[in-house]
């Protein structure tokens, strides 16, 4: 397959949540507004943005926790909503695995690591010798293949637990991993090594990764491509070298300004910065009216600002 055919595409995806009435008034949240993204095979796409921008909603929709209000999710060109055969649905559920922020959340405290991984192997690689496969997968994620299998999840460190979650994705022969803030609950000292593991899964096994993060700096380390979200919309996307190294949308510049690099700071001193930040956020919240291509593949949103605003 040529590497420019996306493994996963989001096509104009929107998600509106109905929020329970507070004091008798029901309301809705537009968690995603017309999000279009392409993830290329064997590459990582970083999805960055502040809290509440819609990043996890994107991840959850990809793995089927929420269904789209409108728009489509395409896996290798096929609309996942149109996968009606059990075989296609199984193939998709196996190919796309999510790794969560909390490394405990997907592990059963009552079962050993061996149990978790053998179960995944038995379901998805029944032809292999389970003990040899278990050993090899643990080595792949840099866990001790002798001492780890008999441990329970609580007997591992957070970083080791997260490695087990990646091992499980390998055991089911996942092709795309949706990793939602996979390092943010880990000790700072081990974050880099888990990022390094993801880098290896990509370069050695050709896995595709959607890497959801607050931290635009780590996007540069792992992801060839980056998309920036704000209030449910993608405001800038393209090659990471461009989006992070040469941000063009006001909101991306704001995010970058939180990283110490004087050349990228918005000007005007503290008060000026606050005023400019407020202006950028207000402008960026308006609906995207057009996408402008700055350089090949590097796109920024333009916003429909009402005349009175
Ligand atoms: N199940 C739900 N019901 C109602 N509103 C929801 C639901 N899930 C998410 N939202 C709302 O959708 C918006 C986007 O939430 P989301 O969790 O995707 O943000 P996020 O970018 O992952 O934030 P964070 O960085 O804090 O994890 C928020 O306004 C959130 O309150
Ligand atoms: Mg989230």
Tab-separated table of C-alpha atoms and ligand atoms in Angstrom:
chain	number	residue	atom	x	y	z
A	1	UNK	CA	0.000	0.000	0.000
A	2	UNK	CA	1.486	3.378	-0.901
A	3	UNK	CA	2.300	5.280	2.260
A	4	UNK	CA	0.154	8.241	1.285
A	5	UNK	CA	-3.083	6.220	1.566
A	6	UNK	CA	-4.402	6.960	5.065
A	7	UNK	CA	-4.972	4.042	7.402
A	8	UNK	CA	-7.589	6.199	9.097
A	9	UNK	CA	-9.443	9.291	7.964
A	10	UNK	CA	-11.889	11.456	9.847
A	11	UNK	CA	-14.154	13.112	7.349
A	12	UNK	CA	-16.024	16.174	8.595
A	13	UNK	CA	-16.693	14.552	11.945
A	14	UNK	CA	-18.996	16.321	14.405
A	15	UNK	CA	-20.195	15.286	17.840
A	16	UNK	CA	-22.815	17.043	19.910
A	17	UNK	CA	-23.480	15.896	23.466
A	18	UNK	CA	-26.765	16.611	25.188
A	19	UNK	CA	-25.948	17.799	28.682
A	20	UNK	CA	-28.342	16.987	31.504
A	21	UNK	CA	-30.497	19.918	32.465
A	22	UNK	CA	-29.177	22.140	35.232
A	23	UNK	CA	-31.967	24.136	36.907
A	24	UNK	CA	-34.369	22.829	34.282
A	25	UNK	CA	-32.391	24.006	31.259
A	26	UNK	CA	-31.019	21.353	28.924
A	27	UNK	CA	-28.048	22.318	26.800
A	28	UNK	CA	-25.746	20.834	24.211
A	29	UNK	CA	-21.967	20.780	23.833
A	30	UNK	CA	-20.449	20.811	20.381
A	31	UNK	CA	-17.513	18.635	21.377
A	32	UNK	CA	-16.332	18.223	17.769
A	33	UNK	CA	-17.067	20.506	14.858
A	34	UNK	CA	-16.305	19.284	11.336
A	35	UNK	CA	-13.033	17.588	12.177
A	36	UNK	CA	-11.138	16.178	9.188
A	37	UNK	CA	-7.841	14.381	9.744
A	38	UNK	CA	-5.738	11.779	7.957
A	39	UNK	CA	-3.439	9.332	9.689
A	40	UNK	CA	-0.856	7.734	7.429
A	41	UNK	CA	0.348	4.157	7.926
A	42	UNK	CA	3.487	3.750	9.991
A	43	UNK	CA	3.369	7.339	11.161
A	44	UNK	CA	2.246	9.181	14.253
A	45	UNK	CA	-0.227	12.035	14.263
A	46	UNK	CA	-0.186	14.191	17.388
A	47	UNK	CA	-3.475	15.701	18.440
A	48	UNK	CA	-2.741	18.641	20.711
A	49	UNK	CA	-4.885	21.187	22.461
A	50	UNK	CA	-5.955	22.375	25.869
A	51	UNK	CA	-8.362	20.616	28.216
A	52	UNK	CA	-11.864	20.309	26.777
A	53	UNK	CA	-10.789	20.901	23.172
A	54	UNK	CA	-12.206	17.530	22.071
A	55	UNK	CA	-9.107	15.328	21.864
A	56	UNK	CA	-10.455	12.376	23.847
A	57	UNK	CA	-13.770	12.610	22.043
A	58	UNK	CA	-11.887	12.044	18.779
A	59	UNK	CA	-10.152	8.981	20.271
A	60	UNK	CA	-13.341	7.561	21.733
A	61	UNK	CA	-15.181	7.946	18.448
A	62	UNK	CA	-12.422	6.101	16.607
A	63	UNK	CA	-12.730	3.110	18.955
A	64	UNK	CA	-16.511	3.233	18.871
A	65	UNK	CA	-17.310	4.533	22.375
A	66	UNK	CA	-19.319	7.365	20.814
A	67	UNK	CA	-20.928	7.437	17.407
A	68	UNK	CA	-20.705	10.503	15.159
A	69	UNK	CA	-23.485	13.087	15.131
A	70	UNK	CA	-22.419	13.643	11.528
A	71	UNK	CA	-19.437	12.843	9.356
A	72	UNK	CA	-17.562	9.622	8.754
A	73	UNK	CA	-14.646	7.578	10.032
A	74	UNK	CA	-12.842	5.672	7.290
A	75	UNK	CA	-10.506	2.752	7.949
A	76	UNK	CA	-8.379	2.072	4.894
A	77	UNK	CA	-10.997	3.876	2.895
A	78	UNK	CA	-13.976	1.965	4.302
A	79	UNK	CA	-16.640	3.763	6.342
A	80	UNK	CA	-16.690	2.008	9.716
A	81	UNK	CA	-20.424	2.721	10.071
A	82	UNK	CA	-20.955	0.634	6.929
A	83	UNK	CA	-19.039	-2.366	8.296
A	84	UNK	CA	-22.053	-4.579	8.714
A	85	UNK	CA	-20.415	-7.991	8.632
A	86	UNK	CA	-19.214	-9.390	11.960
A	87	UNK	CA	-15.891	-10.257	10.335
A	88	UNK	CA	-15.237	-6.643	9.262
A	89	UNK	CA	-16.246	-5.311	12.669
A	90	UNK	CA	-13.934	-7.806	14.398
A	91	UNK	CA	-11.095	-6.936	12.065
A	92	UNK	CA	-11.503	-3.239	12.857
A	93	UNK	CA	-11.791	-3.785	16.630
A	94	UNK	CA	-8.613	-5.830	16.546
A	95	UNK	CA	-6.696	-3.441	14.307
A	96	UNK	CA	-7.446	-0.334	16.368
A	97	UNK	CA	-6.492	-0.378	20.044
A	98	UNK	CA	-6.697	2.367	22.630
A	99	UNK	CA	-4.142	3.024	25.356
A	100	UNK	CA	-5.523	5.243	28.109
A	101	UNK	CA	-4.008	7.861	30.358
A	102	UNK	CA	-4.594	5.691	33.431
A	103	UNK	CA	-2.487	2.566	32.917
A	104	UNK	CA	-4.704	0.664	35.387
A	105	UNK	CA	-7.954	1.290	33.563
A	106	UNK	CA	-7.661	-1.490	31.006
A	107	UNK	CA	-6.085	-4.080	33.335
A	108	UNK	CA	-8.007	-6.439	35.571
A	109	UNK	CA	-6.503	-6.287	39.099
A	110	UNK	CA	-7.448	-9.939	39.721
A	111	UNK	CA	-5.372	-11.307	36.856
A	112	UNK	CA	-1.659	-11.696	36.208
A	113	UNK	CA	0.116	-10.125	33.265
A	114	UNK	CA	0.454	-13.630	31.777
A	115	UNK	CA	-3.329	-14.034	31.855
A	116	UNK	CA	-3.882	-10.666	30.149
A	117	UNK	CA	-1.416	-11.325	27.370
A	118	UNK	CA	-2.162	-15.020	26.797
A	119	UNK	CA	-5.827	-14.207	26.436
A	120	UNK	CA	-5.061	-11.612	23.781
A	121	UNK	CA	-2.668	-14.015	22.030
A	122	UNK	CA	-5.148	-16.917	22.120
A	123	UNK	CA	-7.856	-14.777	20.553
A	124	UNK	CA	-5.762	-13.162	17.884
A	125	UNK	CA	-2.711	-15.346	17.247
A	126	UNK	CA	-3.995	-18.863	18.030
A	127	UNK	CA	-1.441	-20.469	15.729
A	128	UNK	CA	1.604	-19.266	17.706
A	129	UNK	CA	3.354	-21.001	20.608
A	130	UNK	CA	1.874	-18.924	23.460
A	131	UNK	CA	4.868	-19.051	25.808
A	132	UNK	CA	7.348	-18.086	23.114
A	133	UNK	CA	5.046	-15.311	21.884
A	134	UNK	CA	4.559	-14.021	25.434
A	135	UNK	CA	8.315	-13.860	25.985
A	136	UNK	CA	8.938	-12.148	22.701
A	137	UNK	CA	6.207	-9.546	23.212
A	138	UNK	CA	7.474	-8.696	26.681
A	139	UNK	CA	10.950	-8.240	25.242
A	140	UNK	CA	9.496	-6.047	22.511
A	141	UNK	CA	8.154	-3.649	25.140
A	142	UNK	CA	11.309	-3.894	27.274
A	143	UNK	CA	9.783	-5.787	30.187
A	144	UNK	CA	11.606	-8.656	31.901
A	145	UNK	CA	10.114	-11.793	30.287
A	146	UNK	CA	10.997	-13.953	33.332
A	147	UNK	CA	9.654	-11.967	36.279
A	148	UNK	CA	6.803	-10.008	34.660
A	149	UNK	CA	4.279	-12.720	33.646
A	150	UNK	CA	3.408	-13.814	37.204
A	151	UNK	CA	2.917	-10.289	38.503
A	152	UNK	CA	-0.415	-8.620	39.079
A	153	UNK	CA	-1.010	-5.111	37.702
A	154	UNK	CA	-0.523	-3.482	41.130
A	155	UNK	CA	2.920	-5.072	41.446
A	156	UNK	CA	4.236	-3.079	38.487
A	157	UNK	CA	5.234	0.565	38.238
A	158	UNK	CA	3.023	2.925	36.232
A	159	UNK	CA	5.495	2.874	33.357
A	160	UNK	CA	5.630	-0.925	33.400
A	161	UNK	CA	1.826	-1.117	33.425
A	162	UNK	CA	1.694	1.169	30.411
A	163	UNK	CA	4.201	-1.126	28.677
A	164	UNK	CA	1.835	-4.047	29.364
A	165	UNK	CA	-0.928	-2.093	27.639
A	166	UNK	CA	1.277	-1.615	24.582
A	167	UNK	CA	2.247	-5.318	24.773
A	168	UNK	CA	-1.421	-6.187	24.617
A	169	UNK	CA	-1.830	-4.091	21.487
A	170	UNK	CA	1.080	-6.049	19.960
A	171	UNK	CA	-0.481	-9.350	21.078
A	172	UNK	CA	-3.696	-8.611	19.173
A	173	UNK	CA	-1.645	-7.449	16.172
A	174	UNK	CA	-3.013	-3.925	16.330
A	175	UNK	CA	-2.150	-1.708	13.397
A	176	UNK	CA	-3.275	1.594	14.873
A	177	UNK	CA	-2.911	2.673	18.480
A	178	UNK	CA	-4.937	5.561	19.849
A	179	UNK	CA	-2.860	6.692	22.830
A	180	UNK	CA	-4.733	9.230	24.958
A	181	UNK	CA	-2.211	11.100	27.137
A	182	UNK	CA	-0.332	7.818	27.686
A	183	UNK	CA	2.457	9.381	29.734
A	184	UNK	CA	0.724	12.146	31.672
A	185	UNK	CA	0.068	10.029	34.788
A	186	UNK	CA	3.601	8.665	34.815
A	187	UNK	CA	6.565	9.926	36.749
A	188	UNK	CA	8.378	12.592	34.740
A	189	UNK	CA	11.569	10.521	34.791
A	190	UNK	CA	9.999	7.621	32.871
A	191	UNK	CA	7.849	9.531	30.395
A	192	UNK	CA	10.618	9.761	27.863
A	193	UNK	CA	11.202	6.007	27.861
A	194	UNK	CA	7.510	5.304	27.178
A	195	UNK	CA	7.612	7.843	24.342
A	196	UNK	CA	10.724	6.014	23.126
A	197	UNK	CA	8.791	2.755	23.177
A	198	UNK	CA	6.034	4.277	21.037
A	199	UNK	CA	8.668	5.574	18.654
A	200	UNK	CA	10.035	2.031	18.296
A	201	UNK	CA	6.584	0.475	17.817
A	202	UNK	CA	6.189	2.867	14.931
A	203	UNK	CA	9.588	2.530	13.313
A	204	UNK	CA	10.167	-1.212	13.900
A	205	UNK	CA	6.642	-2.604	13.636
A	206	UNK	CA	5.105	-0.027	11.324
A	207	UNK	CA	2.310	0.737	13.788
A	208	UNK	CA	0.354	3.926	13.232
A	209	UNK	CA	-0.229	6.069	16.298
A	210	UNK	CA	-2.719	8.770	17.147
A	211	UNK	CA	-0.916	10.482	19.994
A	212	UNK	CA	-3.226	12.651	22.081
A	213	UNK	CA	-1.397	15.123	24.300
A	214	UNK	CA	-1.453	18.509	26.000
A	215	UNK	CA	2.231	18.779	25.402
A	216	UNK	CA	3.128	20.206	22.039
A	217	UNK	CA	6.835	19.680	22.771
A	218	UNK	CA	6.500	15.881	22.877
A	219	UNK	CA	4.680	15.955	19.543
A	220	UNK	CA	7.977	16.992	17.977
A	221	UNK	CA	9.686	13.913	19.349
A	222	UNK	CA	7.184	11.307	18.205
A	223	UNK	CA	4.890	12.566	15.496
A	224	UNK	CA	5.537	13.305	11.838
A	225	UNK	CA	2.248	15.187	11.683
A	226	UNK	CA	0.427	17.373	14.180
A	227	UNK	CA	-3.114	18.705	14.413
A	228	UNK	CA	-4.062	21.446	16.859
A	229	UNK	CA	-7.583	21.540	18.272
A	230	UNK	CA	-9.434	24.340	19.995
A	231	UNK	CA	-13.077	24.209	21.109
A	232	UNK	CA	-13.828	21.147	19.005
A	233	UNK	CA	-12.282	22.423	15.788
A	234	UNK	CA	-8.965	21.710	14.090
A	235	UNK	CA	-7.306	25.105	13.752
A	236	UNK	CA	-3.974	24.014	12.258
A	237	UNK	CA	-2.537	20.775	10.902
A	238	UNK	CA	0.357	19.534	8.844
A	239	UNK	CA	3.923	18.287	9.169
A	240	UNK	CA	5.044	18.683	12.796
A	241	UNK	CA	8.161	20.536	11.651
A	242	UNK	CA	5.852	23.201	10.228
A	243	UNK	CA	3.010	23.254	12.776
A	244	UNK	CA	5.297	23.266	15.819
A	245	UNK	CA	8.379	24.819	14.266
A	246	UNK	CA	6.618	27.505	12.255
A	247	UNK	CA	3.085	27.896	13.675
A	248	UNK	CA	0.808	30.135	11.644
A	249	UNK	CA	-2.540	30.069	13.457
A	250	UNK	CA	-2.838	32.454	16.387
A	251	UNK	CA	-3.954	29.704	18.760
A	252	UNK	CA	-0.994	27.452	17.896
A	253	UNK	CA	1.292	30.407	18.521
A	254	UNK	CA	-0.335	30.778	21.936
A	255	UNK	CA	0.284	27.118	22.732
A	256	UNK	CA	3.865	27.440	21.562
A	257	UNK	CA	4.317	30.565	23.669
A	258	UNK	CA	3.914	28.367	26.740
A	259	UNK	CA	7.152	26.646	25.701
A	260	UNK	CA	10.267	28.699	26.385
A	261	UNK	CA	11.344	29.936	22.989
A	262	UNK	CA	11.576	33.719	22.885
A	263	UNK	CA	11.438	33.853	19.098
A	264	UNK	CA	7.882	32.529	19.143
A	265	UNK	CA	6.426	34.594	21.969
A	266	UNK	CA	3.581	36.885	21.154
A	267	UNK	CA	4.804	40.414	21.730
A	268	UNK	CA	3.611	43.162	24.054
A	269	UNK	CA	4.641	42.286	27.608
A	270	UNK	CA	2.406	40.586	30.156
A	271	UNK	CA	-0.667	42.807	29.878
A	272	UNK	CA	-0.312	42.937	26.112
A	273	UNK	CA	0.102	39.178	26.010
A	274	UNK	CA	-3.046	38.589	28.059
A	275	UNK	CA	-5.085	40.901	25.833
A	276	UNK	CA	-3.729	39.280	22.692
A	277	UNK	CA	-4.372	35.806	24.083
A	278	UNK	CA	-7.975	36.736	24.863
A	279	UNK	CA	-8.457	38.091	21.357
A	280	UNK	CA	-6.952	34.982	19.752
A	281	UNK	CA	-9.142	32.645	21.807
A	282	UNK	CA	-12.310	34.580	21.047
A	283	UNK	CA	-11.549	34.678	17.342
A	284	UNK	CA	-10.561	30.998	17.200
A	285	UNK	CA	-13.818	29.874	18.835
A	286	UNK	CA	-15.841	31.109	15.852
A	287	UNK	CA	-16.716	28.522	13.204
A	288	UNK	CA	-14.028	27.662	10.680
A	289	UNK	CA	-15.030	29.295	7.414
A	290	UNK	CA	-12.106	28.200	5.250
A	291	UNK	CA	-8.879	26.228	5.349
A	292	UNK	CA	-5.814	27.912	3.918
A	293	UNK	CA	-2.809	25.909	2.748
A	294	UNK	CA	0.377	27.709	3.761
A	295	UNK	CA	2.815	25.165	2.341
A	296	UNK	CA	2.299	21.591	1.080
A	297	UNK	CA	0.082	19.829	3.648
A	298	UNK	CA	0.311	22.691	6.181
A	299	UNK	CA	-3.168	24.094	6.669
A	300	UNK	CA	-4.625	26.748	8.956
A	301	UNK	CA	-8.239	27.576	9.686
A	302	UNK	CA	-9.815	30.916	8.995
A	303	UNK	CA	-12.748	31.848	11.186
A	304	UNK	CA	-16.072	33.423	10.407
A	305	UNK	CA	-16.058	36.340	12.844
A	306	UNK	CA	-19.461	38.056	12.950
A	307	UNK	CA	-19.414	41.726	11.964
A	308	UNK	CA	-20.455	42.901	15.429
A	309	UNK	CA	-17.706	40.911	17.196
B	1	LIG	N1	-19.998	11.989	27.523
B	1	LIG	C1	-20.043	13.317	27.491
B	1	LIG	N2	-21.197	14.002	27.766
B	1	LIG	C2	-21.264	15.331	27.704
B	1	LIG	N3	-20.215	16.133	27.383
B	1	LIG	C3	-19.045	15.530	27.095
B	1	LIG	C4	-18.887	14.107	27.144
B	1	LIG	N4	-17.606	13.811	26.813
B	1	LIG	C5	-16.989	14.988	26.567
B	1	LIG	N5	-17.840	16.027	26.746
B	1	LIG	C6	-17.536	17.454	26.534
B	1	LIG	O1	-16.931	17.567	25.268
B	1	LIG	C7	-15.863	18.508	25.300
B	1	LIG	C8	-14.569	17.853	24.858
B	1	LIG	O2	-14.179	16.905	25.850
B	1	LIG	P1	-12.899	15.968	25.682
B	1	LIG	O3	-12.905	15.019	26.828
B	1	LIG	O4	-12.900	15.398	24.315
B	1	LIG	O5	-11.704	17.015	25.819
B	1	LIG	P2	-10.137	16.778	25.896
B	1	LIG	O6	-9.516	17.634	24.858
B	1	LIG	O7	-9.836	15.315	25.864
B	1	LIG	O8	-9.782	17.367	27.335
B	1	LIG	P3	-8.668	16.888	28.427
B	1	LIG	O9	-7.372	17.423	27.913
B	1	LIG	O10	-9.108	17.549	29.684
B	1	LIG	O11	-8.690	15.398	28.500
B	1	LIG	C9	-15.836	19.054	26.710
B	1	LIG	O12	-16.582	20.235	26.732
B	1	LIG	C10	-16.499	17.969	27.516
B	1	LIG	O13	-17.114	18.509	28.660
B	2	LIG	MG1	-8.979	13.997	27.225
